[in-house]
PDB file of C-alpha atoms in Angstrom:
ATOM      1  CA  GLN A  18      21.685 -71.993 -77.859  1.00  0.00           C
ATOM      2  CA  VAL A  19      18.025 -72.177 -77.738  1.00  0.00           C
ATOM      3  CA  GLN A  20      16.071 -69.130 -76.603  1.00  0.00           C
ATOM      4  CA  LEU A  21      12.512 -68.515 -76.199  1.00  0.00           C
ATOM      5  CA  VAL A  22      11.595 -64.700 -75.250  1.00  0.00           C
ATOM      6  CA  GLU A  23       8.235 -63.772 -74.388  1.00  0.00           C
ATOM      7  CA  SER A  24       6.858 -60.249 -74.827  1.00  0.00           C
ATOM      8  CA  GLY A  25       3.552 -58.356 -74.544  1.00  0.00           C
ATOM      9  CA  GLY A  26       2.595 -58.848 -70.939  1.00  0.00           C
ATOM     10  CA  GLY A  27       1.193 -55.965 -68.841  1.00  0.00           C
ATOM     11  CA  LEU A  28      -1.616 -54.606 -66.867  1.00  0.00           C
ATOM     12  CA  VAL A  29      -5.309 -54.613 -68.349  1.00  0.00           C
ATOM     13  CA  GLN A  30      -8.712 -54.088 -67.002  1.00  0.00           C
ATOM     14  CA  ALA A  31     -11.129 -56.883 -66.531  1.00  0.00           C
ATOM     15  CA  GLY A  32     -12.900 -57.630 -69.845  1.00  0.00           C
ATOM     16  CA  GLY A  33      -9.934 -56.326 -71.821  1.00  0.00           C
ATOM     17  CA  SER A  34      -7.657 -57.904 -74.206  1.00  0.00           C
ATOM     18  CA  LEU A  35      -3.929 -58.529 -74.449  1.00  0.00           C
ATOM     19  CA  ARG A  36      -1.575 -60.282 -76.818  1.00  0.00           C
ATOM     20  CA  VAL A  37       1.620 -62.145 -75.667  1.00  0.00           C
ATOM     21  CA  SER A  38       4.144 -63.339 -78.154  1.00  0.00           C
ATOM     22  CA  CYS A  39       7.131 -65.619 -78.077  1.00  0.00           C
ATOM     23  CA  ALA A  40      10.084 -65.326 -80.385  1.00  0.00           C
ATOM     24  CA  ALA A  41      12.247 -68.575 -80.810  1.00  0.00           C
ATOM     25  CA  SER A  42      15.736 -68.917 -81.781  1.00  0.00           C
ATOM     26  CA  GLY A  43      18.488 -71.558 -82.019  1.00  0.00           C
ATOM     27  CA  LEU A  44      16.001 -74.511 -82.872  1.00  0.00           C
ATOM     28  CA  SER A  45      14.170 -75.881 -85.837  1.00  0.00           C
ATOM     29  CA  PHE A  46      11.067 -74.203 -84.830  1.00  0.00           C
ATOM     30  CA  ARG A  47       8.655 -75.936 -87.079  1.00  0.00           C
ATOM     31  CA  SER A  48       9.745 -79.265 -85.630  1.00  0.00           C
ATOM     32  CA  TYR A  49       8.378 -78.239 -82.112  1.00  0.00           C
ATOM     33  CA  VAL A  50       5.027 -78.370 -80.675  1.00  0.00           C
ATOM     34  CA  MET A  51       4.661 -74.858 -78.801  1.00  0.00           C
ATOM     35  CA  GLY A  52       2.597 -74.480 -75.720  1.00  0.00           C
ATOM     36  CA  TRP A  53       1.573 -71.627 -73.365  1.00  0.00           C
ATOM     37  CA  PHE A  54       1.496 -72.062 -69.700  1.00  0.00           C
ATOM     38  CA  ARG A  55       0.854 -69.780 -66.745  1.00  0.00           C
ATOM     39  CA  GLN A  56       1.809 -69.801 -62.987  1.00  0.00           C
ATOM     40  CA  ALA A  57       0.113 -67.639 -60.474  1.00  0.00           C
ATOM     41  CA  PRO A  58       1.831 -66.861 -57.051  1.00  0.00           C
ATOM     42  CA  GLY A  59       1.777 -69.862 -54.836  1.00  0.00           C
ATOM     43  CA  LYS A  60       0.334 -72.260 -57.530  1.00  0.00           C
ATOM     44  CA  GLU A  61       1.635 -74.837 -59.943  1.00  0.00           C
ATOM     45  CA  ARG A  62       2.355 -74.024 -63.577  1.00  0.00           C
ATOM     46  CA  ASP A  63      -0.791 -74.683 -65.519  1.00  0.00           C
ATOM     47  CA  PHE A  64      -1.504 -75.503 -69.200  1.00  0.00           C
ATOM     48  CA  VAL A  65      -3.178 -72.801 -71.089  1.00  0.00           C
ATOM     49  CA  ALA A  66      -2.987 -73.768 -74.876  1.00  0.00           C
ATOM     50  CA  VAL A  67      -0.893 -75.911 -77.321  1.00  0.00           C
ATOM     51  CA  ILE A  68      -0.466 -75.789 -81.071  1.00  0.00           C
ATOM     52  CA  SER A  69       0.821 -78.473 -83.390  1.00  0.00           C
ATOM     53  CA  ARG A  70       3.988 -78.184 -85.612  1.00  0.00           C
ATOM     54  CA  SER A  71       2.011 -77.067 -88.574  1.00  0.00           C
ATOM     55  CA  GLY A  72      -0.341 -74.978 -86.496  1.00  0.00           C
ATOM     56  CA  GLY A  73      -3.255 -77.041 -88.047  1.00  0.00           C
ATOM     57  CA  SER A  74      -4.310 -78.454 -84.476  1.00  0.00           C
ATOM     58  CA  LYS A  75      -4.765 -76.559 -81.320  1.00  0.00           C
ATOM     59  CA  ALA A  76      -6.134 -77.409 -77.707  1.00  0.00           C
ATOM     60  CA  TYR A  77      -7.071 -75.190 -74.764  1.00  0.00           C
ATOM     61  CA  ALA A  78      -7.614 -75.368 -71.102  1.00  0.00           C
ATOM     62  CA  ASP A  79     -11.323 -75.276 -70.325  1.00  0.00           C
ATOM     63  CA  SER A  80     -10.946 -72.083 -68.294  1.00  0.00           C
ATOM     64  CA  VAL A  81      -9.770 -70.174 -71.257  1.00  0.00           C
ATOM     65  CA  LYS A  82     -11.661 -71.923 -74.254  1.00  0.00           C
ATOM     66  CA  GLY A  83     -13.483 -69.388 -76.271  1.00  0.00           C
ATOM     67  CA  ARG A  84     -11.511 -66.406 -74.974  1.00  0.00           C
ATOM     68  CA  PHE A  85      -7.930 -67.283 -75.937  1.00  0.00           C
ATOM     69  CA  THR A  86      -6.510 -68.038 -79.378  1.00  0.00           C
ATOM     70  CA  ILE A  87      -3.145 -69.632 -79.903  1.00  0.00           C
ATOM     71  CA  ALA A  88      -1.377 -68.938 -83.418  1.00  0.00           C
ATOM     72  CA  ARG A  89       2.195 -69.613 -84.728  1.00  0.00           C
ATOM     73  CA  ASP A  90       4.199 -68.289 -87.721  1.00  0.00           C
ATOM     74  CA  ASN A  91       6.586 -70.927 -88.727  1.00  0.00           C
ATOM     75  CA  ALA A  92       8.330 -68.273 -91.066  1.00  0.00           C
ATOM     76  CA  LYS A  93       9.012 -65.909 -88.330  1.00  0.00           C
ATOM     77  CA  ASN A  94       9.598 -68.444 -85.570  1.00  0.00           C
ATOM     78  CA  THR A  95       7.019 -67.056 -83.464  1.00  0.00           C
ATOM     79  CA  VAL A  96       3.900 -68.054 -81.407  1.00  0.00           C
ATOM     80  CA  ALA A  97       1.531 -65.713 -79.836  1.00  0.00           C
ATOM     81  CA  LEU A  98      -1.533 -65.958 -77.449  1.00  0.00           C
ATOM     82  CA  GLN A  99      -4.397 -63.607 -78.096  1.00  0.00           C
ATOM     83  CA  MET A 100      -6.232 -63.044 -74.983  1.00  0.00           C
ATOM     84  CA  ASN A 101      -9.824 -61.633 -74.884  1.00  0.00           C
ATOM     85  CA  SER A 102     -12.344 -61.137 -72.058  1.00  0.00           C
ATOM     86  CA  LEU A 103      -9.738 -61.235 -69.427  1.00  0.00           C
ATOM     87  CA  LYS A 104     -10.617 -62.015 -66.004  1.00  0.00           C
ATOM     88  CA  PRO A 105      -8.681 -61.178 -62.680  1.00  0.00           C
ATOM     89  CA  GLU A 106      -8.130 -64.855 -62.400  1.00  0.00           C
ATOM     90  CA  ASP A 107      -6.170 -64.908 -65.556  1.00  0.00           C
ATOM     91  CA  THR A 108      -3.491 -62.942 -63.554  1.00  0.00           C
ATOM     92  CA  ALA A 109      -0.298 -64.876 -63.741  1.00  0.00           C
ATOM     93  CA  VAL A 110       3.224 -65.107 -65.322  1.00  0.00           C
ATOM     94  CA  TYR A 111       2.822 -66.547 -68.768  1.00  0.00           C
ATOM     95  CA  TYR A 112       5.392 -68.983 -70.233  1.00  0.00           C
ATOM     96  CA  CYS A 113       5.974 -70.294 -73.768  1.00  0.00           C
ATOM     97  CA  ALA A 114       7.461 -73.598 -74.093  1.00  0.00           C
ATOM     98  CA  ALA A 115       8.724 -75.981 -76.901  1.00  0.00           C
ATOM     99  CA  TYR A 116       8.228 -79.719 -77.194  1.00  0.00           C
ATOM    100  CA  SER A 117       9.972 -82.116 -79.455  1.00  0.00           C
ATOM    101  CA  GLY A 118       8.547 -85.451 -78.595  1.00  0.00           C
ATOM    102  CA  GLY A 119       5.810 -87.497 -80.234  1.00  0.00           C
ATOM    103  CA  ASN A 120       2.631 -86.343 -78.574  1.00  0.00           C
ATOM    104  CA  TYR A 121       1.291 -83.562 -80.858  1.00  0.00           C
ATOM    105  CA  LEU A 122      -0.788 -81.575 -78.334  1.00  0.00           C
ATOM    106  CA  ILE A 123       1.097 -82.218 -75.091  1.00  0.00           C
ATOM    107  CA  ARG A 124      -0.275 -80.388 -71.979  1.00  0.00           C
ATOM    108  CA  THR A 125       2.294 -81.763 -69.313  1.00  0.00           C
ATOM    109  CA  PRO A 126       4.714 -79.073 -68.303  1.00  0.00           C
ATOM    110  CA  HIS A 127       7.569 -81.270 -67.284  1.00  0.00           C
ATOM    111  CA  GLU A 128       7.507 -82.962 -70.934  1.00  0.00           C
ATOM    112  CA  TYR A 129       8.602 -79.673 -72.581  1.00  0.00           C
ATOM    113  CA  ASP A 130      12.114 -79.189 -73.596  1.00  0.00           C
ATOM    114  CA  TYR A 131      12.496 -75.614 -73.578  1.00  0.00           C
ATOM    115  CA  TRP A 132      11.121 -72.559 -71.537  1.00  0.00           C
ATOM    116  CA  GLY A 133      10.948 -68.716 -71.858  1.00  0.00           C
ATOM    117  CA  GLN A 134      11.567 -66.550 -68.981  1.00  0.00           C
ATOM    118  CA  GLY A 135       7.915 -65.508 -68.764  1.00  0.00           C
ATOM    119  CA  THR A 136       6.040 -62.359 -68.859  1.00  0.00           C
ATOM    120  CA  GLN A 137       3.552 -61.008 -66.296  1.00  0.00           C
ATOM    121  CA  VAL A 138      -0.017 -60.496 -67.099  1.00  0.00           C
ATOM    122  CA  THR A 139      -2.104 -58.636 -64.446  1.00  0.00           C
ATOM    123  CA  VAL A 140      -5.872 -58.162 -64.893  1.00  0.00           C
ATOM    124  CA  ALA A 141      -7.379 -55.674 -62.519  1.00  0.00           C
ATOM    125  CA  SER A 142     -10.974 -55.971 -61.383  1.00  0.00           C
TER     126      SER A 142
END
């Protein structure tokens, strides 16, 4: 049974930092592209960041570029998102997801195979 479990969300002041992590089990982790998405109340689930199977390639949404960093550890089956200079508009539930297809930096949510349950990130102004 595949499980993706996010952790590390919470409440932070604007300008602060937070790190969210995702632990994967039940799958061959290094065979999956890993992505982070977020969903604010009343809005669609949006792409945040994606990392290739080896970790050598990464891509970010324009809204987080230069502030967020995605990284993975294939030995520990984890992927993390370091979030700096947080803004109130970053407030959302953050989800990690796993993709097994051929597009190595896929940004489309519905293409992903597995999802975590999400972790809430709230940025106070």
